[in-house]
DNA sequence: GGGTGGCCTCAAGTCGGCTTGAGTTCGGAG
DNA sequence: CTCCGAACTCAAGCCGACTTGAGGCCACCC
């Protein structure tokens, strides 16, 4: 099995080597050995890093993510938590949508003081309402 | 003009008093005086705090937000930046939508190993694609 | 075979946004 | 009047996710 040098993994994943070492320390990824001093990784580490990036984007902490990989190293993902997270992300989307509309309005509205603009106020309340 | 005690502002805004003091120190809000030791705020501070929360939700840092209030204290919002931020939020929404779909799939898909599931992989690439 | 650049370890530092703790001062109730 | 609880100040601490720095080792290129 061809292994990847840390520099290669860094280049392909876009993560600095220091972050990869940090992830290894946290148990998120594992190196398969060394060549001299240099860590070597199995090729599937790249997919794992994608998965980690996915989790991060979903708002999971690195510790959360570490717990999602079973001790065997395979993803042992709790479906309920995923579902809950999907709902949470969904709420975030609703919120951000209201927010985006508010920002667009503020950018376009000619009123000098947004605080005085009724539609700005309405939009702001809408953002509030989604909390 | 009726002024609000810091405790009242804290209660109504949901922010701890320490955060309000911190915001004041950063120049995000201003107290109008003291009653004994206690800060008093003008009533419109609540709206200002809403605005600040809005900015935070949009991903602005407190420093960014501070710069958006002119030295006169009125919002002196740069329309271009708002527009740019709206676009950014929009991209985030697209990204989160793909993410939510991926999470939902992972929660529902019976495959034991998501990495092997073609539709999971497709969804993951979609999330990647929005970066 | 000797540079040199990139990897190594370990500890410490950074950043944003607050929170916490110690020690102090009051406003308002009893 | 006397207390209590809450606000005050100032400095320090915390959290997550890394980055940076110092001091060493080594593979590879000429």
GROMACS .gro file of C-alpha atoms (C1' of nucleotides) in nm:
model
  322
    1UNK     CA    1   0.000   0.000   0.000
    2UNK     CA    2   0.137   0.333  -0.104
    3UNK     CA    3   0.173   0.572   0.186
    4UNK     CA    4   0.165   0.948   0.180
    5UNK     CA    5   0.426   1.170   0.325
    6UNK     CA    6   0.297   1.443   0.560
    7UNK     CA    7   0.400   1.707   0.309
    8UNK     CA    8   0.184   1.542   0.045
    9UNK     CA    9  -0.112   1.514   0.277
   10UNK     CA   10  -0.067   1.876   0.369
   11UNK     CA   11  -0.058   1.981   0.008
   12UNK     CA   12  -0.356   1.773  -0.096
   13UNK     CA   13  -0.573   1.856   0.201
   14UNK     CA   14  -0.478   2.220   0.226
   15UNK     CA   15  -0.404   2.181   0.596
   16UNK     CA   16  -0.068   2.288   0.735
   17UNK     CA   17   0.152   2.011   0.867
   18UNK     CA   18   0.119   2.153   1.216
   19UNK     CA   19  -0.258   2.101   1.201
   20UNK     CA   20  -0.208   1.743   1.086
   21UNK     CA   21   0.025   1.675   1.377
   22UNK     CA   22  -0.233   1.833   1.606
   23UNK     CA   23  -0.508   1.612   1.464
   24UNK     CA   24  -0.292   1.308   1.515
   25UNK     CA   25  -0.224   1.406   1.873
   26UNK     CA   26  -0.598   1.439   1.927
   27UNK     CA   27  -0.655   1.098   1.780
   28UNK     CA   28  -0.844   1.220   1.476
   29UNK     CA   29  -0.607   1.068   1.230
   30UNK     CA   30  -0.329   0.811   1.261
   31UNK     CA   31  -0.001   0.784   1.087
   32UNK     CA   32   0.103   0.440   0.972
   33UNK     CA   33   0.470   0.482   1.048
   34UNK     CA   34   0.773   0.686   0.972
   35UNK     CA   35   1.028   0.715   0.702
   36UNK     CA   36   1.321   0.836   0.902
   37UNK     CA   37   1.151   1.098   1.112
   38UNK     CA   38   0.872   1.174   0.872
   39UNK     CA   39   0.520   1.059   0.929
   40UNK     CA   40   0.359   0.849   0.663
   41UNK     CA   41  -0.015   0.829   0.622
   42UNK     CA   42  -0.237   0.577   0.450
   43UNK     CA   43  -0.409   0.717   0.143
   44UNK     CA   44  -0.753   0.712   0.304
   45UNK     CA   45  -0.647   0.980   0.548
   46UNK     CA   46  -0.755   1.232   0.288
   47UNK     CA   47  -1.111   1.109   0.297
   48UNK     CA   48  -1.100   1.112   0.672
   49UNK     CA   49  -0.983   1.470   0.665
   50UNK     CA   50  -1.277   1.551   0.440
   51UNK     CA   51  -1.506   1.393   0.693
   52UNK     CA   52  -1.345   1.597   0.967
   53UNK     CA   53  -1.387   1.915   0.766
   54UNK     CA   54  -1.749   1.821   0.715
   55UNK     CA   55  -1.802   1.778   1.086
   56UNK     CA   56  -1.629   2.106   1.159
   57UNK     CA   57  -1.849   2.281   0.907
   58UNK     CA   58  -2.149   2.133   1.082
   59UNK     CA   59  -2.032   2.290   1.404
   60UNK     CA   60  -1.892   1.984   1.577
   61UNK     CA   61  -1.583   2.034   1.788
   62UNK     CA   62  -1.277   1.821   1.725
   63UNK     CA   63  -1.353   1.627   2.041
   64UNK     CA   64  -1.706   1.560   1.920
   65UNK     CA   65  -1.566   1.434   1.593
   66UNK     CA   66  -1.308   1.217   1.763
   67UNK     CA   67  -1.590   1.046   1.954
   68UNK     CA   68  -1.769   0.974   1.626
   69UNK     CA   69  -1.492   0.747   1.513
   70UNK     CA   70  -1.516   0.425   1.708
   71UNK     CA   71  -1.209   0.279   1.873
   72UNK     CA   72  -1.180   0.058   1.565
   73UNK     CA   73  -1.126   0.370   1.362
   74UNK     CA   74  -1.441   0.337   1.155
   75UNK     CA   75  -1.704   0.603   1.169
   76UNK     CA   76  -1.946   0.499   1.442
   77UNK     CA   77  -2.183   0.780   1.394
   78UNK     CA   78  -2.477   0.829   1.620
   79UNK     CA   79  -2.775   0.871   1.387
   80UNK     CA   80  -2.976   1.059   1.639
   81UNK     CA   81  -2.708   1.313   1.688
   82UNK     CA   82  -2.669   1.351   1.317
   83UNK     CA   83  -3.037   1.407   1.278
   84UNK     CA   84  -3.038   1.657   1.560
   85UNK     CA   85  -2.746   1.832   1.401
   86UNK     CA   86  -2.922   1.841   1.067
   87UNK     CA   87  -3.217   2.010   1.235
   88UNK     CA   88  -2.985   2.254   1.401
   89UNK     CA   89  -2.816   2.335   1.073
   90UNK     CA   90  -3.159   2.383   0.925
   91UNK     CA   91  -3.249   2.638   1.190
   92UNK     CA   92  -2.922   2.814   1.121
   93UNK     CA   93  -3.014   2.829   0.755
   94UNK     CA   94  -3.348   2.991   0.832
   95UNK     CA   95  -3.176   3.239   1.055
   96UNK     CA   96  -2.908   3.322   0.805
   97UNK     CA   97  -3.166   3.366   0.535
   98UNK     CA   98  -3.346   3.630   0.739
   99UNK     CA   99  -3.011   3.784   0.812
  100UNK     CA  100  -2.909   3.795   0.449
  101UNK     CA  101  -3.235   3.970   0.362
  102UNK     CA  102  -3.172   4.222   0.634
  103UNK     CA  103  -2.823   4.290   0.509
  104UNK     CA  104  -2.942   4.329   0.152
  105UNK     CA  105  -3.206   4.570   0.266
  106UNK     CA  106  -2.960   4.772   0.467
  107UNK     CA  107  -2.731   4.790   0.167
  108UNK     CA  108  -3.007   4.906  -0.063
  109UNK     CA  109  -3.229   5.119   0.160
  110UNK     CA  110  -3.176   5.490   0.112
  111UNK     CA  111  -3.275   5.582   0.467
  112UNK     CA  112  -2.984   5.750   0.640
  113UNK     CA  113  -3.061   5.585   0.967
  114UNK     CA  114  -3.164   5.225   0.945
  115UNK     CA  115  -3.293   5.226   1.295
  116UNK     CA  116  -3.568   5.455   1.175
  117UNK     CA  117  -3.664   5.246   0.874
  118UNK     CA  118  -3.975   5.038   0.938
  119UNK     CA  119  -3.881   4.758   0.704
  120UNK     CA  120  -3.537   4.734   0.856
  121UNK     CA  121  -3.697   4.703   1.195
  122UNK     CA  122  -3.932   4.437   1.071
  123UNK     CA  123  -3.643   4.240   0.925
  124UNK     CA  124  -3.448   4.275   1.244
  125UNK     CA  125  -3.736   4.139   1.443
  126UNK     CA  126  -3.752   3.849   1.203
  127UNK     CA  127  -3.389   3.768   1.267
  128UNK     CA  128  -3.455   3.790   1.638
  129UNK     CA  129  -3.754   3.567   1.605
  130UNK     CA  130  -3.549   3.275   1.479
  131UNK     CA  131  -3.330   3.251   1.782
  132UNK     CA  132  -3.530   6.083   2.932
  133UNK     CA  133  -3.567   5.769   3.130
  134UNK     CA  134  -3.245   5.580   3.169
  135UNK     CA  135  -3.194   5.211   3.221
  136UNK     CA  136  -2.990   5.058   3.493
  137UNK     CA  137  -2.729   4.803   3.381
  138UNK     CA  138  -2.926   4.528   3.553
  139UNK     CA  139  -3.232   4.616   3.348
  140UNK     CA  140  -3.035   4.623   3.025
  141UNK     CA  141  -2.884   4.290   3.116
  142UNK     CA  142  -3.222   4.138   3.181
  143UNK     CA  143  -3.384   4.277   2.869
  144UNK     CA  144  -3.098   4.200   2.635
  145UNK     CA  145  -3.011   3.866   2.782
  146UNK     CA  146  -2.646   3.966   2.803
  147UNK     CA  147  -2.461   3.939   3.133
  148UNK     CA  148  -2.353   4.264   3.292
  149UNK     CA  149  -1.991   4.168   3.239
  150UNK     CA  150  -2.050   4.153   2.864
  151UNK     CA  151  -2.213   4.495   2.872
  152UNK     CA  152  -1.915   4.641   3.055
  153UNK     CA  153  -1.691   4.474   2.802
  154UNK     CA  154  -1.890   4.623   2.513
  155UNK     CA  155  -1.866   4.963   2.673
  156UNK     CA  156  -1.493   4.928   2.712
  157UNK     CA  157  -1.469   4.839   2.345
  158UNK     CA  158  -1.673   5.143   2.254
  159UNK     CA  159  -1.970   4.949   2.122
  160UNK     CA  160  -2.214   5.105   2.359
  161UNK     CA  161  -2.195   5.408   2.587
  162UNK     CA  162  -2.340   5.466   2.927
  163UNK     CA  163  -2.497   5.804   2.990
  164UNK     CA  164  -2.381   5.836   3.348
  165UNK     CA  165  -2.393   5.675   3.683
  166UNK     CA  166  -2.625   5.654   3.973
  167UNK     CA  167  -2.376   5.614   4.249
  168UNK     CA  168  -2.152   5.350   4.099
  169UNK     CA  169  -2.406   5.203   3.867
  170UNK     CA  170  -2.404   5.264   3.498
  171UNK     CA  171  -2.713   5.406   3.340
  172UNK     CA  172  -2.793   5.357   2.976
  173UNK     CA  173  -3.021   5.540   2.737
  174UNK     CA  174  -3.317   5.333   2.626
  175UNK     CA  175  -3.193   5.300   2.270
  176UNK     CA  176  -2.901   5.092   2.387
  177UNK     CA  177  -3.126   4.791   2.350
  178UNK     CA  178  -3.173   4.852   1.983
  179UNK     CA  179  -2.802   4.903   1.950
  180UNK     CA  180  -2.743   4.571   2.120
  181UNK     CA  181  -2.979   4.412   1.870
  182UNK     CA  182  -2.776   4.562   1.592
  183UNK     CA  183  -2.461   4.429   1.749
  184UNK     CA  184  -2.614   4.083   1.780
  185UNK     CA  185  -2.712   4.107   1.416
  186UNK     CA  186  -2.359   4.190   1.315
  187UNK     CA  187  -2.219   3.908   1.525
  188UNK     CA  188  -2.461   3.666   1.365
  189UNK     CA  189  -2.339   3.783   1.027
  190UNK     CA  190  -1.988   3.696   1.130
  191UNK     CA  191  -1.852   4.043   1.200
  192UNK     CA  192  -1.609   4.075   1.485
  193UNK     CA  193  -1.675   4.325   1.760
  194UNK     CA  194  -1.402   4.543   1.617
  195UNK     CA  195  -1.564   4.534   1.276
  196UNK     CA  196  -1.891   4.635   1.431
  197UNK     CA  197  -1.733   4.915   1.629
  198UNK     CA  198  -1.600   5.059   1.306
  199UNK     CA  199  -1.948   5.054   1.159
  200UNK     CA  200  -2.070   5.307   1.408
  201UNK     CA  201  -1.932   5.643   1.311
  202UNK     CA  202  -1.764   5.862   1.569
  203UNK     CA  203  -2.099   6.041   1.601
  204UNK     CA  204  -2.245   5.719   1.729
  205UNK     CA  205  -2.482   5.671   1.436
  206UNK     CA  206  -2.453   5.365   1.224
  207UNK     CA  207  -2.226   5.464   0.936
  208UNK     CA  208  -2.256   5.144   0.753
  209UNK     CA  209  -2.060   5.082   0.442
  210UNK     CA  210  -2.311   4.958   0.185
  211UNK     CA  211  -2.052   4.776  -0.013
  212UNK     CA  212  -1.936   4.582   0.284
  213UNK     CA  213  -2.292   4.498   0.373
  214UNK     CA  214  -2.357   4.376   0.025
  215UNK     CA  215  -2.039   4.172   0.028
  216UNK     CA  216  -2.139   4.027   0.361
  217UNK     CA  217  -2.483   3.942   0.230
  218UNK     CA  218  -2.320   3.751  -0.054
  219UNK     CA  219  -2.095   3.577   0.189
  220UNK     CA  220  -2.387   3.478   0.407
  221UNK     CA  221  -2.558   3.354   0.095
  222UNK     CA  222  -2.266   3.129   0.013
  223UNK     CA  223  -2.273   3.002   0.367
  224UNK     CA  224  -2.639   2.918   0.323
  225UNK     CA  225  -2.571   2.718   0.009
  226UNK     CA  226  -2.294   2.537   0.186
  227UNK     CA  227  -2.500   2.462   0.493
  228UNK     CA  228  -2.784   2.337   0.278
  229UNK     CA  229  -2.557   2.082   0.114
  230UNK     CA  230  -2.427   1.997   0.457
  231UNK     CA  231  -2.773   1.947   0.600
  232UNK     CA  232  -2.862   1.713   0.318
  233UNK     CA  233  -2.545   1.518   0.381
  234UNK     CA  234  -2.621   1.489   0.749
  235UNK     CA  235  -2.976   1.379   0.682
  236UNK     CA  236  -2.853   1.118   0.443
  237UNK     CA  237  -2.594   0.991   0.688
  238UNK     CA  238  -2.862   0.966   0.953
  239UNK     CA  239  -3.097   0.773   0.727
  240UNK     CA  240  -2.866   0.565   0.512
  241UNK     CA  241  -2.846   0.203   0.623
  242UNK     CA  242  -2.492   0.152   0.492
  243UNK     CA  243  -2.265   0.059   0.778
  244UNK     CA  244  -1.979   0.255   0.634
  245UNK     CA  245  -2.071   0.589   0.486
  246UNK     CA  246  -1.743   0.618   0.314
  247UNK     CA  247  -1.847   0.333   0.093
  248UNK     CA  248  -2.188   0.477   0.008
  249UNK     CA  249  -2.192   0.640  -0.334
  250UNK     CA  250  -2.460   0.894  -0.251
  251UNK     CA  251  -2.278   0.994   0.065
  252UNK     CA  252  -1.968   1.049  -0.139
  253UNK     CA  253  -2.159   1.253  -0.392
  254UNK     CA  254  -2.306   1.469  -0.115
  255UNK     CA  255  -1.967   1.513   0.040
  256UNK     CA  256  -1.822   1.630  -0.287
  257UNK     CA  257  -2.108   1.875  -0.312
  258UNK     CA  258  -2.021   2.022   0.026
  259UNK     CA  259  -1.660   2.045  -0.081
  260UNK     CA  260  -1.762   2.208  -0.403
  261UNK     CA  261  -1.914   2.506  -0.227
  262UNK     CA  262  -1.597   2.611  -0.053
  263DG     C1'  263   3.037   1.469   0.193
  264DG     C1'  264   2.843   1.879   0.316
  265DG     C1'  265   2.460   2.217   0.286
  266DT     C1'  266   2.001   2.315   0.345
  267DG     C1'  267   1.547   2.282   0.385
  268DG     C1'  268   1.188   2.034   0.577
  269DC     C1'  269   1.051   1.739   0.935
  270DC     C1'  270   1.078   1.636   1.436
  271DT     C1'  271   0.940   1.738   1.973
  272DC     C1'  272   0.779   2.008   2.343
  273DA     C1'  273   0.642   2.411   2.550
  274DA     C1'  274   0.456   2.834   2.509
  275DG     C1'  275   0.197   3.184   2.268
  276DT     C1'  276  -0.218   3.376   2.006
  277DC     C1'  277  -0.688   3.535   1.926
  278DG     C1'  278  -1.164   3.668   2.028
  279DG     C1'  279  -1.495   3.725   2.349
  280DC     C1'  280  -1.591   3.711   2.752
  281DT     C1'  281  -1.581   3.524   3.261
  282DT     C1'  282  -1.393   3.501   3.716
  283DG     C1'  283  -1.185   3.648   4.142
  284DA     C1'  284  -1.031   3.967   4.483
  285DG     C1'  285  -1.104   4.350   4.711
  286DT     C1'  286  -1.416   4.786   4.737
  287DT     C1'  287  -1.831   5.088   4.743
  288DC     C1'  288  -2.275   5.178   4.753
  289DG     C1'  289  -2.839   5.214   4.727
  290DG     C1'  290  -3.222   5.066   4.941
  291DA     C1'  291  -3.476   4.756   5.281
  292DG     C1'  292  -3.570   4.680   5.767
  293DC     C1'  293  -2.824   5.310   6.118
  294DT     C1'  294  -2.688   4.901   5.969
  295DC     C1'  295  -2.670   4.528   5.642
  296DC     C1'  296  -2.703   4.278   5.230
  297DG     C1'  297  -2.674   4.217   4.772
  298DA     C1'  298  -2.539   4.403   4.367
  299DA     C1'  299  -2.218   4.697   4.094
  300DC     C1'  300  -1.770   4.859   4.066
  301DT     C1'  301  -1.239   4.809   3.900
  302DC     C1'  302  -0.847   4.566   3.748
  303DA     C1'  303  -0.597   4.184   3.643
  304DA     C1'  304  -0.593   3.730   3.534
  305DG     C1'  305  -0.793   3.317   3.350
  306DC     C1'  306  -1.041   3.025   3.001
  307DC     C1'  307  -1.167   2.783   2.563
  308DG     C1'  308  -1.079   2.588   2.110
  309DA     C1'  309  -0.788   2.522   1.747
  310DC     C1'  310  -0.403   2.588   1.614
  311DT     C1'  311   0.067   2.843   1.536
  312DT     C1'  312   0.521   2.963   1.667
  313DG     C1'  313   0.981   2.920   1.853
  314DA     C1'  314   1.382   2.686   2.011
  315DG     C1'  315   1.675   2.334   1.952
  316DG     C1'  316   1.769   1.884   1.701
  317DC     C1'  317   1.786   1.532   1.312
  318DC     C1'  318   1.809   1.369   0.863
  319DA     C1'  319   1.706   1.274   0.344
  320DC     C1'  320   1.835   1.443  -0.063
  321DC     C1'  321   2.077   1.732  -0.415
  322DC     C1'  322   2.505   1.897  -0.597
   0.00000   0.00000   0.00000
